[in-house]
Amino acid sequence: MEYPQAVAQVTHPASNLEWETPLYAQAATQLAHALELAEVPDFVATRLAHPERAVILTLPVRLDDGSYASFPAYRVQHSSVLGPTKGGIRYDMAVDLGECAALAMWMTWKCALLRLPYGGAKGGVRCNARELSMPELSRITRRFTAELAPFIGPQLDIPAPDMATNEQTMAWMMDTYSMQKGYAVPEIVTGKPISIGGSVFRHEATGAGVVMVIERACGRLGWNLSEQRCVVQGFGNVGGIAATELYEHGARVVGVADISGGVHAEGGLDIPSLHAYVAEHGSLEGYETGVERVSNEELLELDCDILVLAAREDQVRGDNAANLHCKLLVEGANGPTSVEGDRILADRGIPVLPDILTNAGGVTVSYFEWVQDLGRLFWDRDEIRRRLADKMSDAFDRVWSVSEERGISLRDAALVAAIREVSGALEARGVYP
Ligand code: NAD
């Protein structure tokens, strides 16, 4: 596999390491490029080029028909320099070690950029959550948590929801961990139900944060958000909330899609009605009222001002970046733009609001949740929304300044700012022993 030279040099001279998949190469290429700009010591680059720890498991789980299946599962911890590691758990057929390693590295940059006292982690189970019953998902989650127990903890590694996992998944994780400890440990996970120590506004935080960043970017670009035509790919936690926030800000949302395909209406979609439909039917499939059905590929190429990618990685690539018709690309998902896609968009002068900045609202409110759990003292919605807006604006302004001062892309600026935060800590601590 093609592997970025700058990173390859600081690692293994001959063979590829186990996590070196195309998505990991994307994260490593971004890092290698940012390291050229960040001016940090060589030992920092060496340490940050790879995860600190990776756990590979197979989970034996009894299915509802009485048979047993074995599910591959992973947890990767990229950096513990700034504090415990933090990152989501996803249930998806594409989960593998390389994907978790790439996402864990992005989490390190995201936490550092937002100045949260965490490093990055990511994990998941390779399964198709839509084909599993709730009791089966519960057994998978509980077995996964029990197997991970030596490697996670409130001061060690704190999971959160990601694709196809949610508040219920986190409740099962919290309960399983607590049963093993013998007392309730709400601070072991974030994104859990409010009744067991979850935070108000955590559910909305990522999508709301995406729109806070869009609003700030519109301010810098001299645009009025309420006059923009927007397309949102993904209608789950991030995309669904982002679409609602855009709609409530008065922007015209002309297209949305989920895994079943997309809907388009030039006059603007009725977002509350789409949510009601999805709540009843499980997806957008079959929604026909006043809309034109489009495929996911067509949705990305719709004429619009702002395109929000909030589904999954690798959506804008070398083969379709030239066909996009947006003026601003917004990464609500992690890693939705490939390195080649990024290059084409840069050549076309389309700015990209990068994932490690734009979708950081989730981990920021997760941090607030953890702090509240540790202190056993809870804040109200207005306070959390205000603190989130402060954090997102501060990070956005730092990224925008670095981008302007250095004449580099917003992605490079975000990575440079984040790497410097981690580097400062690593230089102060040194490499043990
Ligand atoms: P989710 O499972 O709630 O929603 C995912 C949505 O994307 C669903 O509507 C699904 O149908 C759709 N989708 C999946 N594959 C698709 C495809 N090929 N084409 C179009 N739509 C597709 O997941 P989520 O929590 O909203 O996460 C979405 C992305 O945001 C992921 O990349 C995740 O890592 C990232 N993210 C999530 C959070 C969070 O707090 N949930 C925080 C930061 C980043």
Coordinates of C-alpha atoms and ligand atoms in Angstrom, one line a residue:
M1 CA 0.0 0.0 0.0
E2 CA 1.1 3.6 -0.7
Y3 CA 2.2 5.0 2.6
P4 CA 3.1 8.6 3.3
Q5 CA 6.9 8.9 3.3
A6 CA 7.1 11.4 6.2
V7 CA 5.3 9.0 8.5
A8 CA 6.8 5.8 7.1
Q9 CA 10.2 7.2 7.9
V10 CA 9.4 7.6 11.6
T11 CA 8.0 4.2 11.9
H12 CA 8.7 0.7 10.8
P13 CA 11.3 0.6 8.0
A14 CA 10.1 -2.5 6.1
S15 CA 6.6 -3.9 6.7
N16 CA 3.2 -2.4 7.1
L17 CA 1.6 -2.4 10.5
E18 CA -1.7 -4.0 11.1
W19 CA -3.9 -0.9 11.1
E20 CA -2.5 0.4 7.8
T21 CA -5.7 0.5 5.7
P22 CA -6.7 3.2 3.1
L23 CA -8.6 5.2 5.8
Y24 CA -5.6 5.1 8.1
A25 CA -3.4 6.2 5.2
Q26 CA -5.8 9.2 4.8
A27 CA -5.3 10.2 8.5
A28 CA -1.6 9.5 8.3
T29 CA -1.2 11.6 5.0
Q30 CA -3.1 14.5 6.6
L31 CA -0.8 14.2 9.7
A32 CA 2.4 14.0 7.5
H33 CA 1.3 17.1 5.6
A34 CA 0.4 19.0 8.8
L35 CA 3.7 18.0 10.5
E36 CA 5.6 19.8 7.7
L37 CA 3.8 23.0 8.7
A38 CA 3.6 22.6 12.5
E39 CA 7.3 22.9 13.3
V40 CA 7.3 20.4 16.2
P41 CA 10.2 18.2 17.3
D42 CA 10.9 14.9 15.5
F43 CA 10.1 12.8 18.6
V44 CA 6.6 14.3 18.7
A45 CA 6.0 13.3 15.1
T46 CA 7.3 9.8 15.9
R47 CA 5.0 9.3 18.8
L48 CA 1.9 10.7 17.2
A49 CA 2.2 8.8 14.0
H50 CA 0.7 5.6 15.5
P51 CA -1.8 4.7 18.2
E52 CA -0.6 3.8 21.7
R53 CA -2.7 0.8 22.1
A54 CA -5.1 -1.4 20.1
V55 CA -7.3 -4.1 21.4
I56 CA -8.8 -6.8 19.0
L57 CA -11.6 -9.0 20.3
T58 CA -14.0 -11.6 19.1
L59 CA -17.3 -11.5 20.9
P60 CA -19.3 -14.8 21.2
V61 CA -23.0 -13.8 21.3
R62 CA -26.1 -15.9 21.5
L63 CA -28.7 -14.9 18.8
D64 CA -32.4 -15.0 19.3
D65 CA -32.8 -18.2 17.3
G66 CA -30.5 -20.0 19.8
S67 CA -27.4 -20.1 17.6
Y68 CA -24.1 -18.4 18.4
A69 CA -22.2 -15.9 16.3
S70 CA -18.7 -14.4 16.8
F71 CA -18.4 -10.6 16.2
P72 CA -15.0 -9.0 15.6
A73 CA -14.6 -5.9 17.8
Y74 CA -11.9 -3.3 18.3
R75 CA -10.8 -0.4 20.6
V76 CA -7.9 1.8 19.6
Q77 CA -6.4 4.4 21.9
H78 CA -4.3 6.9 20.0
S79 CA -2.8 9.3 22.6
S80 CA -3.0 9.6 26.4
V81 CA -0.7 12.6 26.6
L82 CA -3.4 15.2 27.5
G83 CA -5.6 12.9 29.6
P84 CA -7.9 9.9 29.4
T85 CA -8.7 8.8 25.8
K86 CA -12.2 9.5 24.5
G87 CA -14.1 8.4 21.5
G88 CA -17.2 6.7 20.0
I89 CA -18.3 3.1 19.6
R90 CA -19.7 2.3 16.2
Y91 CA -21.7 -0.8 15.0
D92 CA -21.1 -1.2 11.3
M93 CA -20.0 -3.8 8.8
A94 CA -17.0 -1.7 7.7
V95 CA -15.5 -1.5 11.2
D96 CA -11.9 -2.7 11.2
L97 CA -8.6 -1.9 13.0
G98 CA -7.6 0.6 10.4
E99 CA -10.9 2.5 10.6
C100 CA -10.7 2.6 14.4
A101 CA -7.1 3.8 14.3
A102 CA -7.8 6.6 11.8
L103 CA -10.8 7.7 13.8
A104 CA -8.9 7.5 17.1
M105 CA -6.2 9.8 15.6
W106 CA -8.8 12.3 14.5
M107 CA -10.2 12.3 18.0
T108 CA -6.8 13.2 19.4
W109 CA -6.7 16.3 17.1
K110 CA -10.3 17.2 17.8
C111 CA -10.0 17.1 21.6
A112 CA -6.7 19.0 21.5
L113 CA -8.1 21.6 19.1
L114 CA -11.1 22.2 21.5
R115 CA -8.6 22.3 24.5
L116 CA -10.3 19.4 26.2
P117 CA -8.2 17.3 28.6
Y118 CA -8.4 14.1 26.5
G119 CA -6.7 12.1 23.9
G120 CA -8.4 10.2 21.1
A121 CA -9.8 6.7 21.0
K122 CA -12.4 4.8 18.8
G123 CA -13.9 1.4 18.8
G124 CA -16.6 -0.7 17.4
V125 CA -18.2 -4.0 16.6
R126 CA -18.4 -5.4 13.0
C127 CA -22.1 -6.1 12.7
N128 CA -25.2 -4.9 10.9
A129 CA -27.1 -3.2 13.7
R130 CA -30.3 -2.9 11.6
E131 CA -30.5 -6.7 11.3
L132 CA -30.1 -7.4 15.0
S133 CA -32.9 -7.3 17.7
M134 CA -32.6 -5.2 20.8
P135 CA -31.8 -8.2 23.0
E136 CA -29.1 -9.2 20.6
L137 CA -27.6 -5.7 20.6
S138 CA -27.8 -5.7 24.4
R139 CA -25.8 -9.0 24.6
I140 CA -23.2 -7.7 22.1
T141 CA -22.8 -4.5 24.0
R142 CA -22.6 -6.1 27.4
R143 CA -20.1 -8.7 26.2
F144 CA -18.0 -6.0 24.5
T145 CA -18.0 -3.9 27.7
A146 CA -17.0 -6.8 29.9
E147 CA -14.1 -7.7 27.6
L148 CA -13.0 -4.0 27.4
A149 CA -13.2 -3.6 31.2
P150 CA -9.4 -3.7 31.8
F151 CA -8.8 -1.1 29.1
I152 CA -11.5 1.5 29.8
G153 CA -12.3 3.6 32.9
P154 CA -13.3 7.2 33.9
Q155 CA -9.6 8.1 34.1
L156 CA -8.4 5.8 31.3
D157 CA -10.7 5.7 28.3
I158 CA -14.3 6.9 28.1
P159 CA -16.6 5.6 25.3
A160 CA -19.5 7.5 23.6
P161 CA -22.0 6.8 20.9
D162 CA -21.2 6.8 17.2
M163 CA -22.8 5.3 14.1
A164 CA -25.7 3.0 14.9
T165 CA -25.1 3.3 18.7
N166 CA -27.1 5.6 21.0
E167 CA -28.2 6.5 24.5
Q168 CA -29.5 2.9 25.1
T169 CA -26.1 1.4 24.0
M170 CA -24.3 3.7 26.5
A171 CA -26.8 2.7 29.2
W172 CA -26.0 -1.0 28.7
M173 CA -22.2 -0.1 28.8
M174 CA -22.6 1.9 32.0
D175 CA -24.7 -0.8 33.6
T176 CA -22.3 -3.6 32.7
Y177 CA -19.2 -1.7 33.9
S178 CA -21.0 -0.7 37.1
M179 CA -22.1 -4.3 37.8
Q180 CA -18.5 -5.3 37.7
K181 CA -17.4 -2.5 40.0
G182 CA -20.2 -3.0 42.4
Y183 CA -21.4 0.6 42.3
A184 CA -22.8 3.0 39.8
V185 CA -20.1 4.6 37.6
P186 CA -21.9 7.1 35.4
E187 CA -18.6 8.7 34.3
I188 CA -17.5 5.6 32.4
V189 CA -19.4 6.7 29.3
T190 CA -20.9 9.8 27.9
G191 CA -24.0 10.2 25.7
K192 CA -26.1 8.1 28.1
P193 CA -29.7 8.8 29.1
I194 CA -30.2 11.8 31.4
S195 CA -31.9 9.5 34.0
I196 CA -28.5 7.9 34.7
G197 CA -26.2 10.9 34.6
G198 CA -26.4 12.0 31.0
S199 CA -26.2 15.6 30.1
V200 CA -29.0 17.7 28.7
F201 CA -28.2 18.9 25.2
R202 CA -25.7 16.0 24.6
H203 CA -28.1 14.4 22.0
E204 CA -28.2 17.7 20.0
A205 CA -24.6 18.8 20.6
T206 CA -22.9 17.5 17.5
G207 CA -25.5 18.7 15.0
A208 CA -26.0 22.0 16.9
G209 CA -22.2 22.5 17.0
V210 CA -22.0 21.9 13.2
V211 CA -24.4 24.8 12.7
M212 CA -22.6 27.0 15.2
V213 CA -19.5 26.6 13.0
I214 CA -21.4 27.2 9.8
E215 CA -22.9 30.4 11.3
R216 CA -19.4 31.6 12.3
A217 CA -18.0 30.8 8.8
C218 CA -20.9 32.6 7.1
G219 CA -20.0 35.7 9.3
R220 CA -16.4 35.6 8.0
L221 CA -17.5 35.0 4.4
G222 CA -20.0 37.9 4.6
W223 CA -23.0 35.5 4.0
N224 CA -26.3 35.6 5.7
L225 CA -27.1 32.0 6.9
S226 CA -30.8 32.5 6.4
E227 CA -30.3 33.1 2.7
Q228 CA -28.3 29.9 2.0
R229 CA -29.6 26.8 0.2
C230 CA -28.3 23.7 2.1
V231 CA -28.0 20.0 1.4
V232 CA -27.4 17.5 4.2
Q233 CA -26.2 14.0 3.6
G234 CA -27.1 11.7 6.6
F235 CA -30.3 12.1 8.6
G236 CA -29.2 10.4 11.9
N237 CA -27.9 12.1 15.0
V238 CA -25.6 14.6 13.4
G239 CA -27.4 15.2 10.0
G240 CA -30.9 15.1 11.4
I241 CA -30.1 17.7 14.1
A242 CA -28.0 19.8 11.7
A243 CA -30.9 19.9 9.2
T244 CA -33.3 21.0 12.0
E245 CA -30.9 23.7 13.2
L246 CA -30.4 25.0 9.7
Y247 CA -34.2 25.0 9.1
E248 CA -34.7 26.9 12.4
H249 CA -32.1 29.4 11.4
G250 CA -34.3 30.1 8.4
A251 CA -31.9 28.5 5.8
R252 CA -33.5 26.6 3.0
V253 CA -32.7 22.9 3.2
V254 CA -33.2 21.7 -0.4
G255 CA -31.9 18.1 0.0
V256 CA -31.4 15.5 2.6
A257 CA -30.5 11.8 2.4
D258 CA -30.0 8.7 4.5
I259 CA -28.9 5.2 3.6
S260 CA -32.1 4.6 1.8
G261 CA -31.6 7.5 -0.6
G262 CA -32.4 11.2 -0.7
V263 CA -35.2 13.7 -1.2
H264 CA -34.9 17.1 -3.0
A265 CA -37.2 20.1 -3.2
E266 CA -35.9 23.3 -4.6
G267 CA -38.4 25.4 -2.6
G268 CA -37.2 23.8 0.7
L269 CA -38.0 20.6 2.6
D270 CA -40.3 20.4 5.5
I271 CA -37.7 19.1 8.0
P272 CA -40.1 18.5 10.9
S273 CA -42.4 16.4 8.6
L274 CA -39.3 14.4 7.5
H275 CA -38.4 13.7 11.1
A276 CA -41.9 12.5 11.9
Y277 CA -41.8 10.2 8.9
V278 CA -38.4 8.7 9.9
A279 CA -39.6 8.3 13.5
E280 CA -42.6 6.2 12.2
H281 CA -40.9 4.3 9.3
G282 CA -37.3 4.0 10.4
S283 CA -35.8 5.8 7.3
L284 CA -36.6 8.2 4.5
E285 CA -37.5 5.3 2.2
G286 CA -40.9 5.9 0.6
Y287 CA -41.2 9.6 1.5
E288 CA -42.7 11.1 -1.7
T289 CA -44.8 14.2 -0.5
G290 CA -43.8 17.2 -2.6
V291 CA -40.3 16.0 -3.2
E292 CA -38.2 14.5 -6.0
R293 CA -36.3 11.3 -5.0
V294 CA -32.6 11.3 -5.7
S295 CA -29.8 8.8 -5.2
N296 CA -27.0 9.6 -2.7
E297 CA -24.6 10.3 -5.6
E298 CA -27.1 12.7 -7.1
L299 CA -27.7 14.4 -3.7
L300 CA -24.0 15.3 -3.4
E301 CA -24.1 16.9 -6.8
L302 CA -27.2 19.1 -6.2
D303 CA -26.8 22.8 -6.8
C304 CA -26.5 24.5 -3.3
D305 CA -24.5 27.0 -1.2
I306 CA -23.7 24.7 1.7
L307 CA -23.2 20.9 1.5
V308 CA -23.1 19.2 4.9
L309 CA -21.7 15.7 4.9
A310 CA -23.0 13.9 8.0
A311 CA -23.2 10.3 7.1
R312 CA -19.9 8.5 6.9
E313 CA -16.3 8.6 5.7
D314 CA -15.0 8.7 2.1
Q315 CA -18.0 10.4 0.4
V316 CA -16.2 13.1 -1.6
R317 CA -13.3 11.6 -3.6
G318 CA -11.2 12.0 -6.7
D319 CA -14.0 10.6 -8.8
N320 CA -16.8 13.0 -7.7
A321 CA -15.2 16.1 -6.2
A322 CA -15.2 17.9 -9.6
N323 CA -19.0 17.4 -9.8
L324 CA -20.0 19.1 -6.6
H325 CA -22.0 22.3 -7.0
C326 CA -21.6 23.8 -3.5
K327 CA -19.8 26.9 -2.4
L328 CA -18.9 25.6 1.1
L329 CA -18.3 22.0 2.2
V330 CA -19.0 21.1 5.8
E331 CA -17.7 17.9 7.4
G332 CA -20.2 16.8 10.0
A333 CA -19.1 13.2 9.7
N334 CA -15.5 12.0 10.3
G335 CA -13.3 11.7 7.3
P336 CA -15.9 12.3 4.6
T337 CA -13.4 13.9 2.2
S338 CA -10.5 11.9 0.8
V339 CA -7.1 13.4 0.3
E340 CA -7.7 13.5 -3.5
G341 CA -11.2 15.0 -3.0
D342 CA -9.6 17.7 -0.8
R343 CA -7.1 18.6 -3.4
I344 CA -9.7 19.0 -6.1
L345 CA -11.9 21.2 -3.9
A346 CA -8.9 23.3 -3.0
D347 CA -8.1 23.8 -6.7
R348 CA -11.8 24.7 -7.3
G349 CA -11.6 27.3 -4.4
I350 CA -14.3 25.5 -2.4
P351 CA -13.5 25.9 1.3
V352 CA -13.9 22.9 3.6
L353 CA -14.9 23.3 7.3
P354 CA -12.9 20.3 8.6
D355 CA -14.3 17.5 10.7
I356 CA -12.0 17.9 13.7
L357 CA -13.4 21.4 14.2
T358 CA -16.9 21.2 12.8
N359 CA -18.2 18.0 14.5
A360 CA -16.4 18.7 17.8
G361 CA -19.7 19.8 19.6
G362 CA -20.4 16.2 20.5
V363 CA -17.1 15.5 22.3
T364 CA -17.3 19.0 23.9
V365 CA -20.6 18.3 25.6
S366 CA -19.4 14.8 26.4
Y367 CA -16.6 16.5 28.3
F368 CA -19.2 18.6 30.1
E369 CA -21.2 15.4 30.9
W370 CA -18.1 13.8 32.3
V371 CA -17.3 16.8 34.4
Q372 CA -20.8 17.0 35.7
D373 CA -20.8 13.2 36.6
L374 CA -17.4 13.5 38.4
G375 CA -18.7 16.5 40.4
R376 CA -22.3 15.1 40.8
L377 CA -23.5 18.6 40.0
F378 CA -25.6 19.3 36.9
W379 CA -26.0 22.3 34.6
D380 CA -29.0 23.4 32.7
R381 CA -29.5 23.5 28.9
D382 CA -28.9 27.2 28.5
E383 CA -25.6 27.0 30.4
I384 CA -24.4 24.1 28.3
R385 CA -25.4 25.7 25.0
R386 CA -23.6 28.9 26.0
R387 CA -20.4 27.0 27.1
L388 CA -20.5 25.0 23.8
A389 CA -20.9 28.1 21.7
D390 CA -17.9 29.7 23.5
K391 CA -15.7 26.6 22.9
M392 CA -16.7 26.2 19.3
S393 CA -16.3 29.9 18.5
D394 CA -12.9 30.0 20.2
A395 CA -11.6 27.0 18.2
F396 CA -13.1 28.3 15.0
D397 CA -11.4 31.7 15.5
R398 CA -8.0 30.1 16.2
V399 CA -8.3 27.9 13.1
W400 CA -9.4 30.8 10.9
S401 CA -6.5 33.0 12.1
V402 CA -3.9 30.3 11.5
S403 CA -5.4 29.7 8.0
E404 CA -5.2 33.4 7.1
E405 CA -1.8 34.1 8.7
R406 CA -0.1 31.0 7.1
G407 CA -2.1 31.0 3.8
I408 CA -3.1 27.3 4.4
S409 CA -6.4 25.4 4.2
L410 CA -8.7 25.3 7.1
R411 CA -8.0 21.6 7.5
D412 CA -4.2 22.2 7.7
A413 CA -4.8 25.1 10.0
A414 CA -6.9 22.9 12.3
L415 CA -4.4 20.1 12.3
V416 CA -1.5 22.5 12.9
A417 CA -3.3 24.1 15.9
A418 CA -4.2 20.7 17.3
I419 CA -0.8 19.1 16.9
R420 CA 0.9 22.1 18.6
E421 CA -1.4 21.6 21.6
V422 CA -0.4 17.9 21.9
S423 CA 3.2 18.7 21.2
G424 CA 3.3 21.3 24.0
A425 CA 2.2 18.6 26.4
L426 CA 4.5 15.9 25.1
E427 CA 7.5 18.2 25.2
A428 CA 6.7 19.1 28.8
R429 CA 6.2 15.5 29.9
G430 CA 8.9 13.9 27.7
V431 CA 8.9 10.3 26.6
Y432 CA 9.0 7.8 29.5
P433 CA 11.5 6.6 30.8
Ligands
NAD1 P1 -26.2 7.8 12.9 O1 -26.1 6.4 12.8 O2 -27.1 8.5 13.9 O3 -26.6 8.5 11.4 C1 -26.0 8.1 10.3 C2 -26.9 8.6 9.1 O4 -26.2 8.4 7.9 C3 -28.1 7.8 9.0 O5 -29.2 8.6 8.6 C4 -27.8 6.8 7.9 O6 -28.9 6.2 7.3 C5 -27.0 7.6 7.0 N1 -26.1 6.9 6.1 C6 -25.3 5.9 6.4 N2 -24.6 5.5 5.3 C7 -25.0 6.3 4.3 C8 -24.7 6.5 2.9 N3 -23.8 5.7 2.4 N4 -25.2 7.5 2.2 C9 -26.1 8.3 2.8 N5 -26.5 8.2 4.1 C10 -25.9 7.2 4.8 O7 -24.7 8.3 13.1 P2 -24.2 9.8 13.6 O8 -23.9 9.7 15.0 O9 -25.1 10.8 13.0 O10 -22.8 9.8 12.9 C11 -22.6 10.3 11.5 C12 -21.2 10.7 11.3 O11 -20.8 11.7 12.3 C13 -20.1 9.6 11.5 O12 -19.0 9.8 10.7 C14 -19.7 9.8 13.0 O13 -18.4 9.3 13.2 C15 -19.7 11.3 13.0 N6 -19.8 11.9 14.4 C16 -20.8 11.6 15.2 C17 -20.9 12.3 16.4 C18 -22.0 12.1 17.4 O14 -22.0 12.7 18.5 N7 -23.0 11.2 17.1 C19 -19.9 13.2 16.8 C20 -18.9 13.5 15.9 C21 -18.8 12.8 14.7

